[in-house]
Amino acid sequence: MDVFGALASPVRRELVQLLLERPRSAGELAANFSMSRPSVSEHLKVLRDAGLVSERRYGRRRLYRLEAEPFRELSQWLGPYERFWRDKLAGLRAVLEEDES
Amino acid sequence: MDVFGALASPVRRELVQLLLERPRSAGELAANFSMSRPSVSEHLKVLRDAGLVSERRYGRRRLYRLEAEPFRELSQWLGPYERFWRDKLAGLRAVLEEDES
DNA sequence: ACAATATGTAGGAGAATTCCTACCTGTCAA
DNA sequence: TTGACAGGTAGGAATTCTCCTACATATTGT
């Protein structure tokens, strides 16, 4: 599953959002959800496989942290569309000003 | 299915990319894929339901066009992560310059 | 009116996703 | 060394996704 597929799940987007604040352990992450801990662990695996997060072991804990690169790629993918909607807004503004005059 | 879910499919991302150039009819879009035309039509429905594209009928043709708003929302969602990876890059640069000195 | 064109919908098969409980593994602390 | 803790893996049920062929609907040109 690629980056887009990984972010398609609301649960995984929430995980990613939690990791944006700071790295957290698997258990701490799981505590934020009503689903079972193993299920959260599976979601973490999806995020890992997509390269969105990495994991380091500290004793019996595993700290998950956000990886920057995939988000950079996402941003690049979005670039052309961003230009698209900015142009749309600019066009809209022009029309509104036209009406005012 | 929401915007993220809709963009999880490579086929739908390609559709969206085609529509970024200009609005196109369902048939013209389908011609770009090796899968059956009805399947492409179903992908278009997913994009429609997610609000990513809209459709206007011109006779027996239906022109699909990209909608700006969902991409704007995507951009806003990405905002905090964009800051995240920019900070990472800045940090990396700082470390490299440190090494040089 | 009729055949051809453009496109969506129905129904279904097969694959993938998502969640669960049970279980296994490695680490820490007494 | 042994029990408790942190966390991943296995196997499976229910659901959703993706693709197909067949069919239905609307429009156009003759």
Short mmCIF file of N, CA and C in Angstrom, two decimals, chain A residues 28-63:
data_model
loop_
_atom_site.label_atom_id
_atom_site.label_comp_id
_atom_site.label_asym_id
_atom_site.label_seq_id
_atom_site.Cartn_x
_atom_site.Cartn_y
_atom_site.Cartn_z
N GLU A 28 1.02 4.01 23.93
CA GLU A 28 0.46 5.34 24.11
C GLU A 28 -0.45 5.69 22.94
N LEU A 29 -0.03 5.32 21.76
CA LEU A 29 -0.85 5.58 20.57
C LEU A 29 -2.17 4.83 20.66
N ALA A 30 -2.07 3.55 21.02
CA ALA A 30 -3.26 2.70 21.06
C ALA A 30 -4.28 3.22 22.07
N ALA A 31 -3.78 3.85 23.15
CA ALA A 31 -4.67 4.33 24.20
C ALA A 31 -5.64 5.39 23.69
N ASN A 32 -5.32 5.97 22.54
CA ASN A 32 -6.19 7.03 21.98
C ASN A 32 -7.35 6.49 21.17
N PHE A 33 -7.46 5.16 21.06
CA PHE A 33 -8.50 4.59 20.21
C PHE A 33 -9.35 3.62 20.99
N SER A 34 -10.56 3.44 20.51
CA SER A 34 -11.46 2.51 21.18
C SER A 34 -11.25 1.09 20.66
N MET A 35 -10.52 0.95 19.58
CA MET A 35 -10.32 -0.39 19.04
C MET A 35 -9.21 -1.12 19.81
N SER A 36 -9.09 -2.40 19.53
CA SER A 36 -8.11 -3.23 20.25
C SER A 36 -6.69 -2.79 19.94
N ARG A 37 -5.79 -3.06 20.89
CA ARG A 37 -4.40 -2.68 20.70
C ARG A 37 -3.77 -3.36 19.50
N PRO A 38 -3.99 -4.68 19.29
CA PRO A 38 -3.41 -5.31 18.09
C PRO A 38 -3.87 -4.66 16.79
N SER A 39 -5.09 -4.21 16.74
CA SER A 39 -5.56 -3.56 15.51
C SER A 39 -4.79 -2.26 15.27
N VAL A 40 -4.57 -1.51 16.32
CA VAL A 40 -3.77 -0.30 16.17
C VAL A 40 -2.37 -0.67 15.70
N SER A 41 -1.84 -1.76 16.23
CA SER A 41 -0.52 -2.23 15.83
C SER A 41 -0.48 -2.52 14.33
N GLU A 42 -1.58 -3.09 13.82
CA GLU A 42 -1.63 -3.37 12.38
C GLU A 42 -1.68 -2.07 11.57
N HIS A 43 -2.41 -1.10 12.05
CA HIS A 43 -2.43 0.20 11.37
C HIS A 43 -1.03 0.80 11.35
N LEU A 44 -0.32 0.64 12.45
CA LEU A 44 1.05 1.16 12.52
C LEU A 44 1.94 0.46 11.49
N LYS A 45 1.67 -0.81 11.30
CA LYS A 45 2.45 -1.55 10.28
C LYS A 45 2.21 -0.99 8.89
N VAL A 46 0.96 -0.66 8.61
CA VAL A 46 0.65 -0.07 7.30
C VAL A 46 1.41 1.25 7.12
N LEU A 47 1.40 2.06 8.17
CA LEU A 47 2.11 3.34 8.11
C LEU A 47 3.61 3.12 7.94
N ARG A 48 4.13 2.10 8.61
CA ARG A 48 5.54 1.76 8.49
C ARG A 48 5.86 1.35 7.06
N ASP A 49 5.06 0.44 6.52
CA ASP A 49 5.30 -0.07 5.17
C ASP A 49 5.23 1.06 4.13
N ALA A 50 4.42 2.04 4.39
CA ALA A 50 4.29 3.16 3.46
C ALA A 50 5.42 4.18 3.68
N GLY A 51 6.22 3.96 4.71
CA GLY A 51 7.33 4.87 4.98
C GLY A 51 6.94 6.14 5.71
N LEU A 52 5.69 6.21 6.17
CA LEU A 52 5.22 7.42 6.83
C LEU A 52 5.74 7.55 8.25
N VAL A 53 6.02 6.42 8.87
CA VAL A 53 6.57 6.45 10.23
C VAL A 53 7.73 5.47 10.30
N SER A 54 8.59 5.67 11.29
CA SER A 54 9.65 4.71 11.57
C SER A 54 9.57 4.35 13.04
N GLU A 55 10.28 3.31 13.40
CA GLU A 55 10.15 2.79 14.77
C GLU A 55 11.53 2.49 15.32
N ARG A 56 11.74 2.85 16.59
CA ARG A 56 13.00 2.51 17.26
C ARG A 56 12.68 1.83 18.56
N ARG A 57 13.44 0.81 18.90
CA ARG A 57 13.19 0.07 20.13
C ARG A 57 14.00 0.66 21.28
N TYR A 58 13.32 0.88 22.37
CA TYR A 58 13.98 1.29 23.60
C TYR A 58 13.51 0.33 24.67
N GLY A 59 14.33 -0.65 24.97
CA GLY A 59 13.91 -1.68 25.92
C GLY A 59 12.69 -2.38 25.38
N ARG A 60 11.67 -2.47 26.18
CA ARG A 60 10.48 -3.16 25.66
C ARG A 60 9.51 -2.22 24.99
N ARG A 61 9.86 -0.96 24.92
CA ARG A 61 8.99 0.00 24.22
C ARG A 61 9.46 0.16 22.79
N ARG A 62 8.52 0.61 21.96
CA ARG A 62 8.90 0.98 20.59
C ARG A 62 8.39 2.38 20.32
N LEU A 63 9.29 3.24 20.06
CA LEU A 63 8.90 4.63 19.79
C LEU A 63 8.67 4.81 18.30
#
